[in-house]
Amino acid sequence: MAQPRRVPLPTRDPQQRAGDFQEVATGYDAAMAREEAARCLQCKHRPCVGGCPVGIDIPGFIGKIAQGDDEGAWNILSRDTALPAVCGRVCPQENQCEKYCVRGIKGEPVGIGNLERYAADYFQSGACPVPQQIPWNGRRAAVVGAGPSGLTCAGELARLGWRVTIFEALHEPGGVLTYGIPEFRLPKAIVRREVENLTALGVDVRCNIVIGKTLTVDELFSDGYEAVYIASGAGLPRFMGIPGEGLNGVLSANEYLTRINLMKAYEPGAATPIFKGQHVAVVGGGNVAMDAARSARRMGAQSVTVVYRRGLEEMPARREEVHHAQEEGILFRTLSAPVAILGENGWVKGLQCIQMTLGEPDASGRRRPVEQPGSEFELAIDTLIIAIGTAPNPMLTRTTPGLDTNARGCIRADARGQTTRPYVWAGGDAVTGAATVILAMGAGKEAARAIDRAAQEGAPT
Amino acid sequence: MYPIISKERLNPTVSRMVIAAPLVARKAQVGQFIILRAGERSKRMPFTVSDVDRELGTVAIIYQVVGAGTMELDQLEAGQSLHDFVGPLGTPSDLEGLNKVCIVGGGVGCAIAYPAAKALHRMGAQVHSIIGFRNHELVILEDQFRAVSNRLRVMTDDGSHGEKGLVTHALLEWLEAGENYDQVIAIGPLPMMKFVAATTKPFGVNTIVSMNSIMVDGTGMCGGCRVTVSGQTRFACVDGPDFDGHQINFDEAIARSRMYQPFEQHAREDACLLYQKEMS
Ligand SMILES: Cc1cc2nc3c(=O)[nH]c(=O)nc-3n(C[C@H](O)[C@H](O)[C@H](O)COP(=O)(O)OP(=O)(O)OC[C@H]3O[C@@H](n4cnc5c(N)ncnc54)[C@H](O)[C@@H]3O)c2cc1C
Ligand SMILES: Cc1cc2nc3c(=O)[nH]c(=O)nc-3n(C[C@H](O)[C@H](O)[C@H](O)COP(=O)(O)OP(=O)(O)OC[C@H]3O[C@@H](n4cnc5c(N)ncnc54)[C@H](O)[C@@H]3O)c2cc1C
Ligand code: SF4
Ligand code: SF4
Ligand code: FES
């Protein structure tokens, strides 16, 4: 009988890693991977596959690893995902594939993400050939945004013979993978490698072009693109609307992380300024909050406290990130909500919070936090990072006639990504609001197929 | 890469640079800006589009050397290239229906205000301009403003050129003399814009200011450029940079512009050292 527990993913010592930006997890070696792969029962009804938004043949690729055929594992993975090295690292596996793993009933589920990462890194190491450009089918498509959704859609279309141009507003492709998720969780070399693979497929990535400003969607059509896929991401950071948000030392997680990741402010001598707070609070409980907190730790903060209004169990962040954060000495004030930011001479000096209890479940099915009167308390801080989500950016919808938005301001699209405007598809965070890398990729892939089908049928869908 | 076509010094710290960027040139309108990076590791810096040549596909910016980033930019010469150049960003100035306008520029803010003056003049509006500088050495664009203004006053702090005094003095005189403007457009350092807005308030004159917040992406993603307008959080890069001067929380904006001062100081000193080494 195989082990009830999974082979743990080797990670660097918390003390050591909290002082630099190198990757936290070092990954399985071949022997560990084979041992973990052997735990998979190769279930005929494959419940795990149903939990993966892109339907990866999980027992298939794990079986290959168990047999010692890493290239075979890679080939199976690449049929369904364009970014396995990314998803193996950042998917919230405990809510997706691994949640349905039979092995999880009595013990720990198979480490599907860890194995996916292993197989993908095998490819990344250069052991597999780079993809080849395939003959042009005479069609051209434009993709707006070089995040996971746009990259996936472009790759998929290129494999179907399309000439694809990706337009990216920033000076580097990758979207959140580049500016949001830090190096210690997702090395940027991996993102660059994925982009190089797309270039090898013939995809043209053009940075420094803002669609809606530099060029409009209408102009893309008059420039000869037959179809447009919009994958412009989640948009503007939300603030809390409590007193003191204009104080110095208060910033959104997007700003903090962009300075650190995209602008490399963690490197000595970097040109972009960063504020190195000593006592930092981060408001929020998602992956963004964890990344901001752990980055602040690495930038030298003495204390970092995550303030979250529900309990540890309700935190939307990946389990592993919460666990790693705790190991790195991040403090958690759960069931606490900020009510005011206190300042002195224009700078933050404290955060006033109130204690919460969990009441009845709300519309999202999670128990609603309720304030406990008289339970106010104060945290002494010099930096406050706000990670409570985003609201849609109106730049594209304002300048694209016929592109409707829903009640929340997100672009309206059906299950295949078709928007209210003919020949325009959309997907990823721009449609769903902030979600996950794998869902954004799934939407890109679905749209690519729909675009190709529509072009062959010769009519707008 | 974005080739630098020409570079011309306007005063000891202000230069005009013309860059080949056809897509931006085709689109840019008055009041919009670009973000550039001088080199591969440089920071992103916003500059107002000063002028465009749609035929040649070039964009002109006028920049003042104030810190490490602009110092690095200033090292580049015609024939070299900028690593990144993106735009046009921000919402264009709304000049529709204006018949009589007073433009108030302070220092390098005159460069940012000039395109509006020129556009209004072309539209047939009456343009009154007040441009202010610390001293005669720093005066820029005087002839250009004269050519597009029905009335022009040049102010210096020390009286070494034009009249001695602040731009707000000149503005107050005109307002008190009964000039009734459809709009006052004020662009310059934050304290100057604050005082211009305070000057026009009692006269009930609509006053537009251009908020040069600290920016990173310029596309509405980071929230770093936020300003409080009528008690609401707004983003200068997408909602602005033009805002109603009577609704801005200037004190907060002034404090926020100093957020990274210790870092900037340090970077500036390092850049100066590097510069001196290269010169010697
Ligand atoms: C800090 C952080 C941590 C996260 N951690 C995880 C995690 O661990 N696991 C997980 O699954 N998900 C995580 N997420 C969420 C995940 O990253 C997103 O759901 C995913 O990146 C969405 O992909 P996308 O392609 O739709 O958009 P994005 O990744 O946001 O990419 C959009 C791109 O479009 C560009 N763009 C925008 N507007 C325009 C325009 N007008 N013209 C041209 N280009 C434009 C943007 O610059 C950007 O590069 C995290 C998000 C953040 C911010
Ligand atoms: C919309 C907009 C339009 C602008 N147009 C012009 C222009 O036409 N000509 C011009 O000379 N300057 C313009 N600026 C200001 C210019 O971007 C800054 O002077 C420049 O970024 C300073 O960089 P630095 O490293 O040389 O100086 P630093 O040492 O970084 O800063 C010096 C001071 O400049 C301000 N500053 C710093 N970084 C930024 C930033 N990213 N954005 C705005 N202000 C900043 C700060 O208040 C700081 O105290 C504009 C700014 C904005 C936001
Ligand atoms: S892509 Fe994500 S959900 Fe799918 S198998 Fe891999 S880790 Fe699981
Ligand atoms: S459910 Fe678990 S054990 Fe079964 S095939 Fe999937 S990964 Fe293997
Ligand atoms: S500069 Fe980032 S939101 Fe405006």
PDB file of C-alpha atoms in Angstrom, chain A residues 38 117 328 388:
ATOM      1  CA  ALA A  38       3.596   6.247  -7.771  1.00  0.00           C
ATOM      2  CA  ARG A 117       5.913  21.767 -12.053  1.00  0.00           C
ATOM      3  CA  GLU A 328       8.495  33.615   7.409  1.00  0.00           C
ATOM      4  CA  ILE A 388      -8.766  44.323  -1.232  1.00  0.00           C
TER       5      ILE A 388
END
